[in-house]
Every structure is written in structure tokens, then in C-alpha cells.
Short mmCIF file of C-alpha atoms in Angstrom, two decimals:
data_model
loop_
_atom_site.label_atom_id
_atom_site.label_comp_id
_atom_site.label_asym_id
_atom_site.label_seq_id
_atom_site.Cartn_x
_atom_site.Cartn_y
_atom_site.Cartn_z
CA PRO A 1 -0.14 -0.32 0.14
CA HIS A 2 2.76 2.44 0.87
CA PHE A 3 4.61 1.72 -2.44
CA GLU A 4 1.24 2.16 -4.31
CA ARG A 5 0.79 5.53 -2.39
CA LYS A 6 4.11 6.71 -3.11
CA LYS A 7 3.53 5.97 -6.99
CA ARG A 8 0.40 7.81 -7.05
CA GLU A 9 1.94 10.92 -5.36
CA MET A 10 4.78 10.84 -7.58
CA SER A 11 2.14 10.40 -10.49
CA SER A 12 0.38 13.34 -9.21
CA ALA A 13 3.49 15.62 -8.96
CA ASP A 14 4.56 14.76 -12.21
CA GLU A 15 1.54 15.61 -13.67
CA LYS A 16 1.18 19.07 -11.97
CA MET A 17 4.79 19.79 -12.84
CA SER A 18 4.17 19.10 -16.45
CA LYS A 19 1.01 21.20 -16.72
CA SER A 20 2.52 24.31 -15.00
CA LEU A 21 5.89 24.46 -17.02
CA LEU A 22 7.05 24.58 -20.43
CA LYS A 23 9.06 21.87 -21.94
CA ASN A 24 12.07 22.02 -24.05
CA VAL A 25 12.51 26.01 -24.59
CA HIS A 26 15.23 25.96 -26.95
CA GLY A 27 13.26 24.15 -29.63
CA ARG A 28 13.09 26.02 -32.92
CA LEU A 29 15.66 28.30 -31.62
CA SER A 30 17.59 29.47 -34.88
CA PRO A 31 21.50 28.75 -34.69
CA PRO A 32 23.53 32.05 -34.35
CA VAL A 33 23.53 34.27 -37.50
CA GLU A 34 27.13 33.96 -37.89
CA ALA A 35 27.61 30.16 -37.00
CA THR A 36 29.31 28.22 -39.73
CA GLU A 37 28.50 24.74 -37.95
CA GLU A 38 25.61 22.84 -36.81
CA PRO A 39 24.82 23.26 -32.95
CA VAL A 40 25.22 20.31 -30.72
CA THR A 41 22.26 20.40 -28.06
CA VAL A 42 20.73 18.70 -25.19
CA ARG A 43 18.94 15.60 -25.99
CA GLY A 44 15.85 14.51 -24.56
CA ASP A 45 13.01 16.45 -22.68
CA TYR A 46 13.21 18.67 -19.79
CA LEU A 47 11.40 21.38 -18.20
CA TYR A 48 12.00 25.14 -17.92
CA TYR A 49 12.14 26.06 -13.93
CA HIS A 50 12.43 29.76 -13.39
CA TYR A 51 11.78 32.24 -10.65
CA VAL A 52 8.64 31.85 -8.83
CA CYS A 53 7.54 29.01 -11.20
CA ASP A 54 6.16 27.14 -8.09
CA GLY A 55 4.71 29.94 -6.17
CA VAL A 56 8.05 30.39 -4.03
CA ASP A 57 9.59 33.78 -4.40
CA ASP A 58 13.23 33.08 -4.99
CA ARG A 59 14.05 36.16 -6.73
CA GLY A 60 17.61 37.51 -6.17
CA TRP A 61 18.81 34.18 -4.66
CA GLY A 62 17.16 30.98 -6.24
CA CYS A 63 18.69 30.93 -9.87
CA ALA A 64 20.86 28.03 -9.20
CA TYR A 65 17.98 26.11 -7.50
CA ARG A 66 15.92 26.50 -10.64
CA THR A 67 18.73 25.37 -12.93
CA LEU A 68 19.17 22.38 -10.56
CA GLN A 69 15.38 21.80 -10.89
CA SER A 70 15.65 21.83 -14.86
CA LEU A 71 18.59 19.58 -14.90
CA CYS A 72 16.57 16.90 -12.62
CA SER A 73 13.77 17.34 -14.69
CA TRP A 74 15.82 16.09 -17.83
CA VAL A 75 17.04 13.05 -15.65
CA HIS A 76 13.34 12.43 -14.45
CA PHE A 77 12.13 12.08 -18.20
CA ARG A 78 15.19 9.99 -18.88
CA ARG A 79 14.16 7.59 -15.93
CA LYS A 80 10.56 7.37 -16.78
CA GLN A 81 11.53 5.72 -20.04
CA THR A 82 12.52 2.61 -18.09
CA SER A 83 11.00 3.10 -14.72
CA SER A 84 7.54 3.90 -13.38
CA ASP A 85 8.66 5.29 -10.02
CA CYS A 86 11.19 7.91 -10.57
CA ARG A 87 10.91 11.00 -8.40
CA PRO A 88 9.74 14.60 -9.78
CA PRO A 89 12.48 17.31 -9.45
CA PRO A 90 12.93 18.28 -5.76
CA THR A 91 11.56 21.61 -4.41
CA ILE A 92 13.80 24.12 -3.14
CA ALA A 93 12.76 22.92 0.67
CA ASP A 94 13.92 19.26 -0.52
CA ILE A 95 17.24 20.86 -2.11
CA GLN A 96 18.08 22.58 1.31
CA LYS A 97 17.31 19.63 3.58
CA ALA A 98 19.29 17.30 1.32
CA LEU A 99 22.30 19.75 1.80
CA VAL A 100 21.73 19.84 5.32
CA ASN A 101 21.42 15.98 5.46
CA MET A 102 24.65 15.42 3.39
CA GLN A 103 26.16 17.97 6.20
CA ASP A 104 27.37 19.88 3.15
CA LYS A 105 25.33 22.80 5.05
CA PRO A 106 24.43 23.70 8.58
CA ALA A 107 20.84 23.23 10.01
CA SER A 108 20.14 26.92 9.49
CA PHE A 109 20.49 26.47 5.69
CA ALA A 110 17.10 24.93 5.68
CA GLY A 111 14.46 27.70 5.12
CA SER A 112 17.02 30.25 4.18
CA ARG A 113 17.41 32.32 1.31
CA ASP A 114 21.06 31.23 0.71
CA TRP A 115 22.58 30.86 -2.51
CA ILE A 116 24.12 27.59 -3.80
CA GLY A 117 26.39 26.83 -6.73
CA SER A 118 27.59 24.24 -9.15
CA VAL A 119 29.32 22.24 -6.54
CA GLU A 120 26.18 22.03 -4.65
CA VAL A 121 24.24 21.23 -7.77
CA GLY A 122 26.53 18.39 -8.58
CA LEU A 123 25.83 17.12 -4.94
CA CYS A 124 22.22 17.39 -5.13
CA VAL A 125 21.81 15.55 -8.70
CA ASP A 126 23.86 12.62 -7.24
CA TYR A 127 21.90 12.69 -3.86
CA PHE A 128 18.27 12.35 -5.46
CA TYR A 129 19.11 10.50 -8.73
CA ASP A 130 22.46 8.89 -8.14
CA VAL A 131 23.86 10.23 -11.12
CA PRO A 132 27.41 11.70 -10.57
CA CYS A 133 28.46 14.98 -12.04
CA ARG A 134 31.82 16.55 -13.17
CA ILE A 135 32.58 20.13 -12.17
CA VAL A 136 34.68 21.81 -14.48
CA HIS A 137 36.50 24.76 -13.18
CA ILE A 138 38.04 27.95 -15.17
CA SER A 139 39.49 30.88 -13.48
CA SER A 140 38.34 33.44 -16.13
CA GLY A 141 35.40 33.98 -18.63
CA LYS A 142 38.47 34.00 -21.24
CA GLU A 143 39.14 30.38 -20.74
CA ILE A 144 35.77 29.11 -21.92
CA PRO A 145 36.79 28.88 -25.63
CA GLY A 146 39.38 26.15 -24.38
CA LYS A 147 36.37 23.94 -22.72
CA ILE A 148 34.38 23.89 -26.05
CA PRO A 149 35.50 20.53 -27.12
CA GLU A 150 34.55 19.10 -23.69
CA LEU A 151 31.26 20.76 -23.60
CA THR A 152 30.68 19.52 -27.35
CA GLU A 153 31.69 16.07 -26.28
CA HIS A 154 29.63 15.90 -23.36
CA PHE A 155 26.47 16.87 -25.56
CA LEU A 156 27.12 14.38 -28.03
CA LYS A 157 28.06 11.79 -25.75
CA VAL A 158 25.92 12.41 -22.77
CA GLY A 159 23.20 14.65 -23.75
CA SER A 160 22.28 16.11 -20.44
CA PRO A 161 21.85 19.90 -19.76
CA VAL A 162 24.78 21.71 -17.73
CA MET A 163 24.81 24.24 -15.07
CA MET A 164 27.20 27.26 -15.08
CA GLY A 165 27.87 29.48 -11.96
CA GLY A 166 30.39 31.96 -11.24
CA ASP A 167 31.63 34.60 -8.73
CA THR A 168 31.81 38.04 -10.18
CA ASP A 169 29.00 36.63 -12.60
CA SER A 170 26.88 35.62 -10.01
CA SER A 171 23.94 34.93 -12.24
CA SER A 172 23.59 30.98 -12.41
CA LYS A 173 22.44 29.59 -15.91
CA GLY A 174 21.83 26.54 -17.81
CA VAL A 175 23.98 25.51 -20.84
CA PHE A 176 21.78 23.54 -23.10
CA GLY A 177 23.92 23.60 -26.42
CA VAL A 178 27.04 24.57 -28.06
CA CYS A 179 27.59 25.92 -31.78
CA GLY A 180 30.95 26.46 -33.03
CA THR A 181 34.55 26.12 -32.08
CA GLY A 182 37.21 27.97 -29.93
CA SER A 183 36.81 31.85 -29.76
CA ASP A 184 33.90 31.76 -32.48
CA ALA A 185 31.75 29.62 -30.61
CA TYR A 186 28.57 30.29 -28.80
CA LEU A 187 26.87 28.53 -25.64
CA LEU A 188 22.93 27.92 -25.36
CA ILE A 189 21.70 29.83 -22.49
CA VAL A 190 18.45 28.94 -20.51
CA ASP A 191 18.17 31.62 -18.08
CA PRO A 192 16.29 31.02 -14.93
CA HIS A 193 15.97 34.69 -13.73
CA TYR A 194 12.65 35.01 -15.50
CA HIS A 195 9.22 35.49 -13.62
CA GLY A 196 5.93 35.95 -14.46
CA THR A 197 3.45 33.97 -16.68
CA VAL A 198 5.32 32.11 -19.39
CA GLN A 199 3.27 31.72 -22.54
CA ASP A 200 5.38 30.09 -24.93
CA PRO A 201 9.09 29.00 -25.83
CA LEU A 202 9.13 31.91 -28.58
CA GLY A 203 8.23 34.58 -26.06
CA LEU A 204 11.19 33.47 -23.99
CA GLN A 205 13.33 33.49 -27.05
CA LYS A 206 12.29 36.63 -28.32
CA ASN A 207 12.93 38.40 -24.77
CA GLY A 208 16.25 36.93 -24.51
CA TRP A 209 15.52 34.41 -21.61
CA VAL A 210 16.48 31.49 -24.02
CA LYS A 211 19.38 32.60 -26.58
CA TRP A 212 22.78 32.02 -27.94
CA VAL A 213 25.82 33.81 -26.12
CA HIS A 214 28.96 34.39 -27.96
CA VAL A 215 31.95 32.88 -25.63
CA LEU A 216 33.72 36.04 -25.56
CA ASP A 217 30.63 37.89 -23.82
CA PHE A 218 31.10 36.06 -20.56
CA GLN A 219 33.02 38.18 -17.93
CA SER A 220 36.75 37.80 -17.87
CA ASP A 221 36.99 38.61 -14.22
CA SER A 222 34.86 35.93 -13.16
CA PHE A 223 35.60 32.50 -12.49
CA TYR A 224 33.07 29.99 -13.75
CA ASN A 225 32.19 26.45 -12.71
CA PHE A 226 30.25 23.87 -15.21
CA CYS A 227 28.35 21.08 -13.62
CA LEU A 228 27.95 18.32 -15.97
CA PRO A 229 25.75 15.57 -15.32
CA LEU A 230 27.00 11.91 -16.18
CA TYR A 231 23.89 10.00 -16.82
CA LYS A 232 24.15 6.65 -18.20
CA GLN A 233 21.40 4.85 -19.72
#
């Protein structure tokens, strides 16, 4: 009975989640105008989590939580292909409790408005879904061109979305694809800072919440960490 109740709860949460959030918001986005190569993007479905999307007002502090939830939704949809009891993405409260349980954060972290970064995102993807993550660190945005081959290989071989966080550039974001090579490359950014009613992906793209960003447009005075979920089928 407990197992059946748990399955019903998961199914209900899954249905509610899918109704209120947009899926695959990068779909039909044109490649960069200057691109000479085909983009390599995330493979599989995901949901676009953003500020206040579930009623929790996380404006100003919750961007990494939202990108984490989008990453977890990708794993969730992948797992659903082979399992009927895959948990839906965690809430912000779930994430904070998990980090306390892992002893990564003090008890006072639960219920707070404290930020998280790429390392905590990796811990949580592993905690909730048993999917390990690799953290790729660079000391400056100027080093992003040198990481394009690694990111391209990730999208080709694994296909999962990537979380990107920094220090001076403190706006966490999702990387959902790569186009081009070296200093001519672009990253496909899915920005969780949007808040309000989301009508359709085209509106998000038109207003710059989902867009291609040239690698030289990232901040040279900020370090960056990329969190790459190493999902295996």
C-alpha cells in the first residue's frame, strides 16, 4: 500500500509539474547568424524552471536552484522511459534539506535564502538520482573557448544539460548546447531569472531568456564552474 501510495503521489506531482511548466524551451531557436557549424544541443526532454514558477518567491537568490530543477527534470524524463517510480524534481525545500542531511550545510540553511552553486548542484543531482557530476572549473571567462571541445563532447556522448555558475558573474544559468569552436563558439543559455506567466517558448526566446551567447561575452573577471551530469542509460 505504501509503495502504491508513493507511486500515486509521484504521478500526481509529475502531472502538476508538466502542466505548469514549459518543456524544451530551446526548440525551434535558430542557430547564431554567424555560425558556420551545426549546433550540438541537449538530447531529451526537460522542463524550464524559473523564478517563482512554483509560488516560492526566490527572486534574487534562487537561480541555481531553478537550474538544478531543470537538470533534474531531464534526468526524470530519462528515467521515466524505463521506470514508473522516478521521483519528480525536488523543491527548493527538498534541496536545502538534502544539503543539510549531506552535512554540506548547517541546519540553519534549511528555510534560508542562501545561494547555492555548481558544486551543490552536483551533490544534489547525485543525492536525488544517483547520477554523478563532473565539475569543470575555469579561473576566467576568457578560458571558455578552451572548454568548448569538452562541452561539445558532453552533449554528443551524454546529452544532459549543464549548469554554469560564477563569482563576479553570480547569475547562475543553464547551458543547453554549443555551436562552433574556440573563440568563434556560442553557448545556448537557458536563463532561470525570468518571472511571470510563461506563454510559450518563442516569447522567451524573443525576450532573451533563451538565447545563444558568444563565448567572448562572458566576464573575464569571473571564475566559472560547469556542472556536467554524467548520466548513463
